[in-house]
């Protein structure tokens, strides 16, 4: 955990290995950063300013967006001071220093990507729709294109999100997330954590089933050629003392913010 003023968890391993700042805010003292919610905008922006102050001056610029569970990604060519607020974007990528990328989550999976040798980073918001539509593939391609790297050079971390046992879905979701091909990821591979355990998708004919989104994303990463993947062990629904969960709260909870950037 970080300082009490802005409750958050840092991805310490990435800070040590790659020199980036990466993490996620938590729900301590109701610290919701859900800007597009029914909560008073002024109160939410006060928290956003506190969040920005906690990472400033290493990040004079902060990027956020109204997410729509799609696959639209934004490449940011250069850093800037202040706020950049976009609409209809579910992921960001940059090689610019001093620009903090953010996505809001409350069960959906934040995907952190980095090409360490080329200093290109990306942060994606992956719910079931984005996962099924290929947001991970689009994110990896964006990093490859701007970093001039292979997929095997891209490192991925699946952050805090809902686990498979907590994520019951209907048949239409199961169909979208069941590709019908043999998985290429072994559940015992290092770094997979609890999200790496099979089955990724489980169902009984005619009944709702359960989906492990992080497991599906790990499988997709292997198929794309990524060789290094890690996974957070935390479940946003199981661990509501620390995290907000849209599913567990019946849609009434706040939002965390995942963040990633190259310090100035």
PDB file of C-alpha atoms in Angstrom:
ATOM      1  CA  UNK A   1       0.000   0.000   0.000  1.00  0.00           C
ATOM      2  CA  UNK A   2       1.086   3.608  -0.578  1.00  0.00           C
ATOM      3  CA  UNK A   3       0.443   6.750   1.480  1.00  0.00           C
ATOM      4  CA  UNK A   4      -2.889   7.196   3.243  1.00  0.00           C
ATOM      5  CA  UNK A   5      -3.765  10.376   1.332  1.00  0.00           C
ATOM      6  CA  UNK A   6      -4.219   8.409  -1.887  1.00  0.00           C
ATOM      7  CA  UNK A   7      -4.859   4.742  -1.040  1.00  0.00           C
ATOM      8  CA  UNK A   8      -3.287   2.580  -3.706  1.00  0.00           C
ATOM      9  CA  UNK A   9      -1.227  -0.495  -4.463  1.00  0.00           C
ATOM     10  CA  UNK A  10       1.963  -0.231  -6.485  1.00  0.00           C
ATOM     11  CA  UNK A  11       3.334  -2.778  -8.939  1.00  0.00           C
ATOM     12  CA  UNK A  12       6.697  -2.752  -7.183  1.00  0.00           C
ATOM     13  CA  UNK A  13       8.325  -5.381  -9.390  1.00  0.00           C
ATOM     14  CA  UNK A  14       7.792  -3.244 -12.491  1.00  0.00           C
ATOM     15  CA  UNK A  15       9.169  -0.191 -10.702  1.00  0.00           C
ATOM     16  CA  UNK A  16      12.300  -2.112  -9.743  1.00  0.00           C
ATOM     17  CA  UNK A  17      12.819  -3.873 -13.085  1.00  0.00           C
ATOM     18  CA  UNK A  18      11.688  -1.273 -15.598  1.00  0.00           C
ATOM     19  CA  UNK A  19      11.752   2.078 -13.801  1.00  0.00           C
ATOM     20  CA  UNK A  20       8.057   2.751 -14.438  1.00  0.00           C
ATOM     21  CA  UNK A  21       5.268   3.817 -12.111  1.00  0.00           C
ATOM     22  CA  UNK A  22       2.393   1.334 -12.150  1.00  0.00           C
ATOM     23  CA  UNK A  23      -0.405   0.453  -9.779  1.00  0.00           C
ATOM     24  CA  UNK A  24      -4.057   0.852  -8.897  1.00  0.00           C
ATOM     25  CA  UNK A  25      -5.996   3.036  -6.477  1.00  0.00           C
ATOM     26  CA  UNK A  26      -8.001   1.252  -3.765  1.00  0.00           C
ATOM     27  CA  UNK A  27     -11.251   1.923  -1.940  1.00  0.00           C
ATOM     28  CA  UNK A  28      -9.718   3.133   1.337  1.00  0.00           C
ATOM     29  CA  UNK A  29     -11.986   5.810   2.883  1.00  0.00           C
ATOM     30  CA  UNK A  30     -14.296   5.519  -0.145  1.00  0.00           C
ATOM     31  CA  UNK A  31     -11.638   6.884  -2.510  1.00  0.00           C
ATOM     32  CA  UNK A  32     -13.661   6.421  -5.704  1.00  0.00           C
ATOM     33  CA  UNK A  33     -12.332   7.964  -8.919  1.00  0.00           C
ATOM     34  CA  UNK A  34     -15.456   7.213 -10.975  1.00  0.00           C
ATOM     35  CA  UNK A  35     -15.772  10.458 -12.898  1.00  0.00           C
ATOM     36  CA  UNK A  36     -18.674   9.266 -15.069  1.00  0.00           C
ATOM     37  CA  UNK A  37     -20.931   8.211 -12.200  1.00  0.00           C
ATOM     38  CA  UNK A  38     -23.856   9.573 -10.216  1.00  0.00           C
ATOM     39  CA  UNK A  39     -21.524  10.911  -7.538  1.00  0.00           C
ATOM     40  CA  UNK A  40     -20.955  14.656  -7.300  1.00  0.00           C
ATOM     41  CA  UNK A  41     -18.408  15.594  -9.961  1.00  0.00           C
ATOM     42  CA  UNK A  42     -16.736  18.148  -7.714  1.00  0.00           C
ATOM     43  CA  UNK A  43     -16.061  15.552  -5.023  1.00  0.00           C
ATOM     44  CA  UNK A  44     -14.655  13.093  -7.551  1.00  0.00           C
ATOM     45  CA  UNK A  45     -12.414  15.736  -9.106  1.00  0.00           C
ATOM     46  CA  UNK A  46     -11.094  16.638  -5.648  1.00  0.00           C
ATOM     47  CA  UNK A  47      -9.937  13.033  -5.336  1.00  0.00           C
ATOM     48  CA  UNK A  48      -8.476  13.100  -8.855  1.00  0.00           C
ATOM     49  CA  UNK A  49      -6.479  16.198  -7.934  1.00  0.00           C
ATOM     50  CA  UNK A  50      -5.187  14.408  -4.831  1.00  0.00           C
ATOM     51  CA  UNK A  51      -4.304  11.429  -7.013  1.00  0.00           C
ATOM     52  CA  UNK A  52      -2.440  13.636  -9.461  1.00  0.00           C
ATOM     53  CA  UNK A  53      -0.607  15.415  -6.637  1.00  0.00           C
ATOM     54  CA  UNK A  54       0.582  12.057  -5.313  1.00  0.00           C
ATOM     55  CA  UNK A  55       2.401  11.307  -8.587  1.00  0.00           C
ATOM     56  CA  UNK A  56       3.462  14.884  -9.486  1.00  0.00           C
ATOM     57  CA  UNK A  57       6.065  16.170 -10.471  1.00  0.00           C
ATOM     58  CA  UNK A  58       7.100  12.886 -12.072  1.00  0.00           C
ATOM     59  CA  UNK A  59       3.901  13.094 -14.163  1.00  0.00           C
ATOM     60  CA  UNK A  60       2.824  16.626 -15.073  1.00  0.00           C
ATOM     61  CA  UNK A  61       0.324  15.114 -17.531  1.00  0.00           C
ATOM     62  CA  UNK A  62      -2.527  12.674 -16.815  1.00  0.00           C
ATOM     63  CA  UNK A  63      -4.653  10.893 -19.429  1.00  0.00           C
ATOM     64  CA  UNK A  64      -8.135   9.541 -18.693  1.00  0.00           C
ATOM     65  CA  UNK A  65     -11.140   8.654 -20.793  1.00  0.00           C
ATOM     66  CA  UNK A  66     -14.807   7.746 -20.793  1.00  0.00           C
ATOM     67  CA  UNK A  67     -14.623   4.019 -21.553  1.00  0.00           C
ATOM     68  CA  UNK A  68     -17.231   2.176 -23.612  1.00  0.00           C
ATOM     69  CA  UNK A  69     -16.094  -1.480 -23.405  1.00  0.00           C
ATOM     70  CA  UNK A  70     -14.710  -1.277 -26.913  1.00  0.00           C
ATOM     71  CA  UNK A  71     -11.295  -1.700 -28.511  1.00  0.00           C
ATOM     72  CA  UNK A  72     -10.435   1.896 -29.444  1.00  0.00           C
ATOM     73  CA  UNK A  73      -6.897   2.752 -28.315  1.00  0.00           C
ATOM     74  CA  UNK A  74      -5.056   6.072 -28.330  1.00  0.00           C
ATOM     75  CA  UNK A  75      -1.353   6.513 -29.058  1.00  0.00           C
ATOM     76  CA  UNK A  76       0.045   9.583 -27.282  1.00  0.00           C
ATOM     77  CA  UNK A  77       3.036  10.935 -29.192  1.00  0.00           C
ATOM     78  CA  UNK A  78       4.243  13.361 -26.561  1.00  0.00           C
ATOM     79  CA  UNK A  79       3.682  14.350 -22.973  1.00  0.00           C
ATOM     80  CA  UNK A  80       1.802  17.439 -21.883  1.00  0.00           C
ATOM     81  CA  UNK A  81       0.998  19.359 -18.735  1.00  0.00           C
ATOM     82  CA  UNK A  82      -2.434  19.065 -17.164  1.00  0.00           C
ATOM     83  CA  UNK A  83      -5.356  16.810 -17.973  1.00  0.00           C
ATOM     84  CA  UNK A  84      -6.218  15.075 -21.226  1.00  0.00           C
ATOM     85  CA  UNK A  85      -9.787  13.735 -21.074  1.00  0.00           C
ATOM     86  CA  UNK A  86     -11.010  11.637 -24.009  1.00  0.00           C
ATOM     87  CA  UNK A  87     -14.285   9.951 -24.927  1.00  0.00           C
ATOM     88  CA  UNK A  88     -14.838   6.428 -26.248  1.00  0.00           C
ATOM     89  CA  UNK A  89     -11.295   5.166 -25.633  1.00  0.00           C
ATOM     90  CA  UNK A  90     -10.513   1.959 -23.712  1.00  0.00           C
ATOM     91  CA  UNK A  91      -6.738   2.029 -23.745  1.00  0.00           C
ATOM     92  CA  UNK A  92      -3.686   4.220 -24.122  1.00  0.00           C
ATOM     93  CA  UNK A  93      -0.068   3.799 -25.182  1.00  0.00           C
ATOM     94  CA  UNK A  94       2.966   6.060 -25.208  1.00  0.00           C
ATOM     95  CA  UNK A  95       6.736   6.323 -25.179  1.00  0.00           C
ATOM     96  CA  UNK A  96       6.580   9.858 -23.762  1.00  0.00           C
ATOM     97  CA  UNK A  97       7.980  10.525 -20.326  1.00  0.00           C
ATOM     98  CA  UNK A  98       5.908  12.401 -17.772  1.00  0.00           C
ATOM     99  CA  UNK A  99       2.522  11.254 -19.086  1.00  0.00           C
ATOM    100  CA  UNK A 100       0.502   9.030 -16.742  1.00  0.00           C
ATOM    101  CA  UNK A 101      -1.916   6.662 -18.495  1.00  0.00           C
ATOM    102  CA  UNK A 102      -5.047   5.662 -16.567  1.00  0.00           C
ATOM    103  CA  UNK A 103      -8.106   3.427 -16.957  1.00  0.00           C
ATOM    104  CA  UNK A 104     -10.987   3.067 -14.500  1.00  0.00           C
ATOM    105  CA  UNK A 105     -12.043  -0.390 -13.297  1.00  0.00           C
ATOM    106  CA  UNK A 106     -14.329  -2.096 -10.799  1.00  0.00           C
ATOM    107  CA  UNK A 107     -14.165  -5.789 -11.898  1.00  0.00           C
ATOM    108  CA  UNK A 108     -12.839  -5.372 -15.450  1.00  0.00           C
ATOM    109  CA  UNK A 109      -9.179  -6.216 -15.911  1.00  0.00           C
ATOM    110  CA  UNK A 110      -6.493  -3.543 -16.270  1.00  0.00           C
ATOM    111  CA  UNK A 111      -3.823  -4.841 -18.658  1.00  0.00           C
ATOM    112  CA  UNK A 112      -0.352  -3.351 -18.284  1.00  0.00           C
ATOM    113  CA  UNK A 113       2.023  -3.761 -21.256  1.00  0.00           C
ATOM    114  CA  UNK A 114       5.643  -2.725 -21.674  1.00  0.00           C
ATOM    115  CA  UNK A 115       8.412  -3.206 -24.218  1.00  0.00           C
ATOM    116  CA  UNK A 116      11.271  -2.684 -21.744  1.00  0.00           C
ATOM    117  CA  UNK A 117      14.092  -2.230 -24.231  1.00  0.00           C
ATOM    118  CA  UNK A 118      12.204   0.414 -26.222  1.00  0.00           C
ATOM    119  CA  UNK A 119      10.424   2.146 -23.322  1.00  0.00           C
ATOM    120  CA  UNK A 120       6.939   1.830 -24.785  1.00  0.00           C
ATOM    121  CA  UNK A 121       4.026   1.272 -22.401  1.00  0.00           C
ATOM    122  CA  UNK A 122       0.296   0.636 -22.816  1.00  0.00           C
ATOM    123  CA  UNK A 123      -2.625   0.345 -20.417  1.00  0.00           C
ATOM    124  CA  UNK A 124      -5.887  -1.319 -21.457  1.00  0.00           C
ATOM    125  CA  UNK A 125      -9.367  -1.705 -19.946  1.00  0.00           C
ATOM    126  CA  UNK A 126     -10.601  -5.250 -20.618  1.00  0.00           C
ATOM    127  CA  UNK A 127     -14.126  -6.307 -19.741  1.00  0.00           C
ATOM    128  CA  UNK A 128     -15.710  -9.317 -21.404  1.00  0.00           C
ATOM    129  CA  UNK A 129     -16.716  -7.305 -24.490  1.00  0.00           C
ATOM    130  CA  UNK A 130     -13.265  -5.862 -25.022  1.00  0.00           C
ATOM    131  CA  UNK A 131     -11.638  -9.212 -24.323  1.00  0.00           C
ATOM    132  CA  UNK A 132     -13.880 -10.962 -26.848  1.00  0.00           C
ATOM    133  CA  UNK A 133     -13.362  -8.210 -29.432  1.00  0.00           C
ATOM    134  CA  UNK A 134      -9.566  -8.416 -29.233  1.00  0.00           C
ATOM    135  CA  UNK A 135      -8.452  -5.398 -27.221  1.00  0.00           C
ATOM    136  CA  UNK A 136      -5.349  -7.281 -26.057  1.00  0.00           C
ATOM    137  CA  UNK A 137      -4.283  -8.047 -29.621  1.00  0.00           C
ATOM    138  CA  UNK A 138      -4.794  -4.414 -30.609  1.00  0.00           C
ATOM    139  CA  UNK A 139      -2.767  -3.262 -27.618  1.00  0.00           C
ATOM    140  CA  UNK A 140       0.106  -5.625 -28.338  1.00  0.00           C
ATOM    141  CA  UNK A 141       0.135  -4.579 -32.000  1.00  0.00           C
ATOM    142  CA  UNK A 142       0.276  -0.921 -30.965  1.00  0.00           C
ATOM    143  CA  UNK A 143       3.293  -1.550 -28.730  1.00  0.00           C
ATOM    144  CA  UNK A 144       4.984  -3.641 -31.433  1.00  0.00           C
ATOM    145  CA  UNK A 145       4.423  -1.006 -34.111  1.00  0.00           C
ATOM    146  CA  UNK A 146       5.691   1.968 -32.126  1.00  0.00           C
ATOM    147  CA  UNK A 147       8.447   0.095 -30.330  1.00  0.00           C
ATOM    148  CA  UNK A 148       9.662  -1.842 -33.384  1.00  0.00           C
ATOM    149  CA  UNK A 149       9.630  -5.033 -31.309  1.00  0.00           C
ATOM    150  CA  UNK A 150       8.326  -8.584 -31.534  1.00  0.00           C
ATOM    151  CA  UNK A 151       5.475  -9.905 -29.396  1.00  0.00           C
ATOM    152  CA  UNK A 152       8.022 -11.923 -27.421  1.00  0.00           C
ATOM    153  CA  UNK A 153       9.618  -8.620 -26.340  1.00  0.00           C
ATOM    154  CA  UNK A 154       6.382  -7.370 -24.748  1.00  0.00           C
ATOM    155  CA  UNK A 155       5.778  -7.992 -21.031  1.00  0.00           C
ATOM    156  CA  UNK A 156       2.217  -8.127 -19.668  1.00  0.00           C
ATOM    157  CA  UNK A 157       0.594  -7.880 -16.245  1.00  0.00           C
ATOM    158  CA  UNK A 158      -3.101  -8.588 -15.591  1.00  0.00           C
ATOM    159  CA  UNK A 159      -4.123  -6.422 -12.657  1.00  0.00           C
ATOM    160  CA  UNK A 160      -6.822  -6.535 -10.002  1.00  0.00           C
ATOM    161  CA  UNK A 161     -10.173  -7.785 -11.320  1.00  0.00           C
ATOM    162  CA  UNK A 162     -13.020 -10.171 -10.726  1.00  0.00           C
ATOM    163  CA  UNK A 163     -12.140 -13.869 -10.468  1.00  0.00           C
ATOM    164  CA  UNK A 164     -13.832 -16.723 -12.291  1.00  0.00           C
ATOM    165  CA  UNK A 165     -15.808 -18.031  -9.329  1.00  0.00           C
ATOM    166  CA  UNK A 166     -17.374 -14.580  -8.801  1.00  0.00           C
ATOM    167  CA  UNK A 167     -18.103 -13.859 -12.468  1.00  0.00           C
ATOM    168  CA  UNK A 168     -21.279 -15.650 -13.523  1.00  0.00           C
ATOM    169  CA  UNK A 169     -22.419 -14.799 -17.044  1.00  0.00           C
ATOM    170  CA  UNK A 170     -25.099 -15.799 -19.534  1.00  0.00           C
ATOM    171  CA  UNK A 171     -24.840 -18.035 -22.573  1.00  0.00           C
ATOM    172  CA  UNK A 172     -24.214 -15.159 -25.009  1.00  0.00           C
ATOM    173  CA  UNK A 173     -21.098 -14.121 -23.093  1.00  0.00           C
ATOM    174  CA  UNK A 174     -19.896 -17.711 -22.866  1.00  0.00           C
ATOM    175  CA  UNK A 175     -20.235 -18.116 -26.619  1.00  0.00           C
ATOM    176  CA  UNK A 176     -18.251 -14.938 -27.295  1.00  0.00           C
ATOM    177  CA  UNK A 177     -15.430 -16.005 -24.980  1.00  0.00           C
ATOM    178  CA  UNK A 178     -15.193 -19.672 -26.015  1.00  0.00           C
ATOM    179  CA  UNK A 179     -13.028 -19.759 -29.151  1.00  0.00           C
ATOM    180  CA  UNK A 180     -13.333 -23.528 -29.616  1.00  0.00           C
ATOM    181  CA  UNK A 181      -9.613 -24.168 -29.876  1.00  0.00           C
ATOM    182  CA  UNK A 182      -7.179 -25.954 -27.607  1.00  0.00           C
ATOM    183  CA  UNK A 183      -5.610 -23.671 -24.959  1.00  0.00           C
ATOM    184  CA  UNK A 184      -1.866 -23.155 -25.228  1.00  0.00           C
ATOM    185  CA  UNK A 185      -1.194 -21.988 -21.660  1.00  0.00           C
ATOM    186  CA  UNK A 186      -0.345 -24.443 -18.894  1.00  0.00           C
ATOM    187  CA  UNK A 187      -2.023 -23.676 -15.562  1.00  0.00           C
ATOM    188  CA  UNK A 188       1.184 -24.379 -13.687  1.00  0.00           C
ATOM    189  CA  UNK A 189       3.285 -21.743 -15.447  1.00  0.00           C
ATOM    190  CA  UNK A 190       5.098 -19.346 -13.131  1.00  0.00           C
ATOM    191  CA  UNK A 191       3.396 -16.031 -12.485  1.00  0.00           C
ATOM    192  CA  UNK A 192      -0.139 -17.089 -13.362  1.00  0.00           C
ATOM    193  CA  UNK A 193      -1.431 -17.045  -9.793  1.00  0.00           C
ATOM    194  CA  UNK A 194      -5.013 -17.984  -9.008  1.00  0.00           C
ATOM    195  CA  UNK A 195      -6.261 -16.555 -12.295  1.00  0.00           C
ATOM    196  CA  UNK A 196      -4.238 -19.138 -14.212  1.00  0.00           C
ATOM    197  CA  UNK A 197      -6.161 -22.161 -13.004  1.00  0.00           C
ATOM    198  CA  UNK A 198      -8.383 -23.972 -15.488  1.00  0.00           C
ATOM    199  CA  UNK A 199     -11.157 -24.012 -16.462  1.00  0.00           C
ATOM    200  CA  UNK A 200     -11.132 -20.547 -18.025  1.00  0.00           C
ATOM    201  CA  UNK A 201     -14.795 -20.928 -18.998  1.00  0.00           C
ATOM    202  CA  UNK A 202     -17.152 -23.369 -17.287  1.00  0.00           C
ATOM    203  CA  UNK A 203     -20.773 -24.092 -18.062  1.00  0.00           C
ATOM    204  CA  UNK A 204     -23.648 -26.551 -17.925  1.00  0.00           C
ATOM    205  CA  UNK A 205     -25.968 -26.655 -20.925  1.00  0.00           C
ATOM    206  CA  UNK A 206     -28.900 -24.276 -20.460  1.00  0.00           C
ATOM    207  CA  UNK A 207     -27.498 -22.672 -17.305  1.00  0.00           C
ATOM    208  CA  UNK A 208     -25.324 -19.627 -16.618  1.00  0.00           C
ATOM    209  CA  UNK A 209     -21.594 -20.239 -16.475  1.00  0.00           C
ATOM    210  CA  UNK A 210     -18.466 -18.701 -15.010  1.00  0.00           C
ATOM    211  CA  UNK A 211     -15.664 -16.913 -16.834  1.00  0.00           C
ATOM    212  CA  UNK A 212     -12.125 -16.289 -15.614  1.00  0.00           C
ATOM    213  CA  UNK A 213     -11.339 -13.194 -17.677  1.00  0.00           C
ATOM    214  CA  UNK A 214      -7.705 -13.144 -16.631  1.00  0.00           C
ATOM    215  CA  UNK A 215      -7.387 -16.774 -17.650  1.00  0.00           C
ATOM    216  CA  UNK A 216      -8.844 -15.961 -21.070  1.00  0.00           C
ATOM    217  CA  UNK A 217      -6.445 -13.037 -21.442  1.00  0.00           C
ATOM    218  CA  UNK A 218      -3.484 -15.214 -20.471  1.00  0.00           C
ATOM    219  CA  UNK A 219      -4.489 -17.699 -23.163  1.00  0.00           C
ATOM    220  CA  UNK A 220      -4.776 -14.892 -25.708  1.00  0.00           C
ATOM    221  CA  UNK A 221      -1.352 -13.573 -24.683  1.00  0.00           C
ATOM    222  CA  UNK A 222       0.217 -16.974 -25.296  1.00  0.00           C
ATOM    223  CA  UNK A 223      -1.431 -17.210 -28.706  1.00  0.00           C
ATOM    224  CA  UNK A 224      -0.093 -13.751 -29.583  1.00  0.00           C
ATOM    225  CA  UNK A 225       3.444 -14.827 -28.687  1.00  0.00           C
ATOM    226  CA  UNK A 226       3.996 -13.016 -25.386  1.00  0.00           C
ATOM    227  CA  UNK A 227       6.520 -14.905 -23.291  1.00  0.00           C
ATOM    228  CA  UNK A 228       6.313 -13.117 -19.928  1.00  0.00           C
ATOM    229  CA  UNK A 229       2.963 -12.662 -18.168  1.00  0.00           C
ATOM    230  CA  UNK A 230       2.138 -12.044 -14.512  1.00  0.00           C
ATOM    231  CA  UNK A 231      -1.224 -11.851 -12.756  1.00  0.00           C
ATOM    232  CA  UNK A 232      -2.508 -10.128  -9.636  1.00  0.00           C
ATOM    233  CA  UNK A 233      -3.876 -12.599  -7.059  1.00  0.00           C
ATOM    234  CA  UNK A 234      -6.542 -10.128  -5.893  1.00  0.00           C
ATOM    235  CA  UNK A 235     -10.261 -10.442  -6.749  1.00  0.00           C
ATOM    236  CA  UNK A 236     -12.241  -7.209  -6.732  1.00  0.00           C
ATOM    237  CA  UNK A 237     -15.429  -9.017  -5.648  1.00  0.00           C
ATOM    238  CA  UNK A 238     -13.886 -11.274  -2.976  1.00  0.00           C
ATOM    239  CA  UNK A 239     -11.732  -8.507  -1.517  1.00  0.00           C
ATOM    240  CA  UNK A 240     -14.183  -5.622  -1.186  1.00  0.00           C
ATOM    241  CA  UNK A 241     -12.358  -4.342   1.877  1.00  0.00           C
ATOM    242  CA  UNK A 242      -9.722  -3.096  -0.562  1.00  0.00           C
ATOM    243  CA  UNK A 243     -11.477  -2.778  -3.925  1.00  0.00           C
ATOM    244  CA  UNK A 244     -14.678  -1.619  -5.594  1.00  0.00           C
ATOM    245  CA  UNK A 245     -16.788  -4.237  -7.402  1.00  0.00           C
ATOM    246  CA  UNK A 246     -19.602  -3.389  -9.799  1.00  0.00           C
ATOM    247  CA  UNK A 247     -20.841  -6.992  -9.775  1.00  0.00           C
ATOM    248  CA  UNK A 248     -20.724  -7.581  -6.013  1.00  0.00           C
ATOM    249  CA  UNK A 249     -22.389  -4.242  -5.224  1.00  0.00           C
ATOM    250  CA  UNK A 250     -25.194  -4.587  -7.747  1.00  0.00           C
ATOM    251  CA  UNK A 251     -23.823  -1.663  -9.727  1.00  0.00           C
ATOM    252  CA  UNK A 252     -23.660   0.751  -6.790  1.00  0.00           C
ATOM    253  CA  UNK A 253     -19.912   0.748  -6.104  1.00  0.00           C
ATOM    254  CA  UNK A 254     -17.265   3.307  -7.017  1.00  0.00           C
ATOM    255  CA  UNK A 255     -14.280   2.957  -9.339  1.00  0.00           C
ATOM    256  CA  UNK A 256     -10.567   2.361  -8.944  1.00  0.00           C
ATOM    257  CA  UNK A 257      -8.018   3.763 -11.359  1.00  0.00           C
ATOM    258  CA  UNK A 258      -5.175   1.689 -12.760  1.00  0.00           C
ATOM    259  CA  UNK A 259      -2.182   3.724 -13.870  1.00  0.00           C
ATOM    260  CA  UNK A 260       1.082   3.304 -15.766  1.00  0.00           C
ATOM    261  CA  UNK A 261       3.735   5.709 -16.955  1.00  0.00           C
ATOM    262  CA  UNK A 262       7.364   6.538 -17.620  1.00  0.00           C
ATOM    263  CA  UNK A 263       8.469   9.157 -15.057  1.00  0.00           C
ATOM    264  CA  UNK A 264       9.785  12.466 -16.364  1.00  0.00           C
TER     265      UNK A 264
END
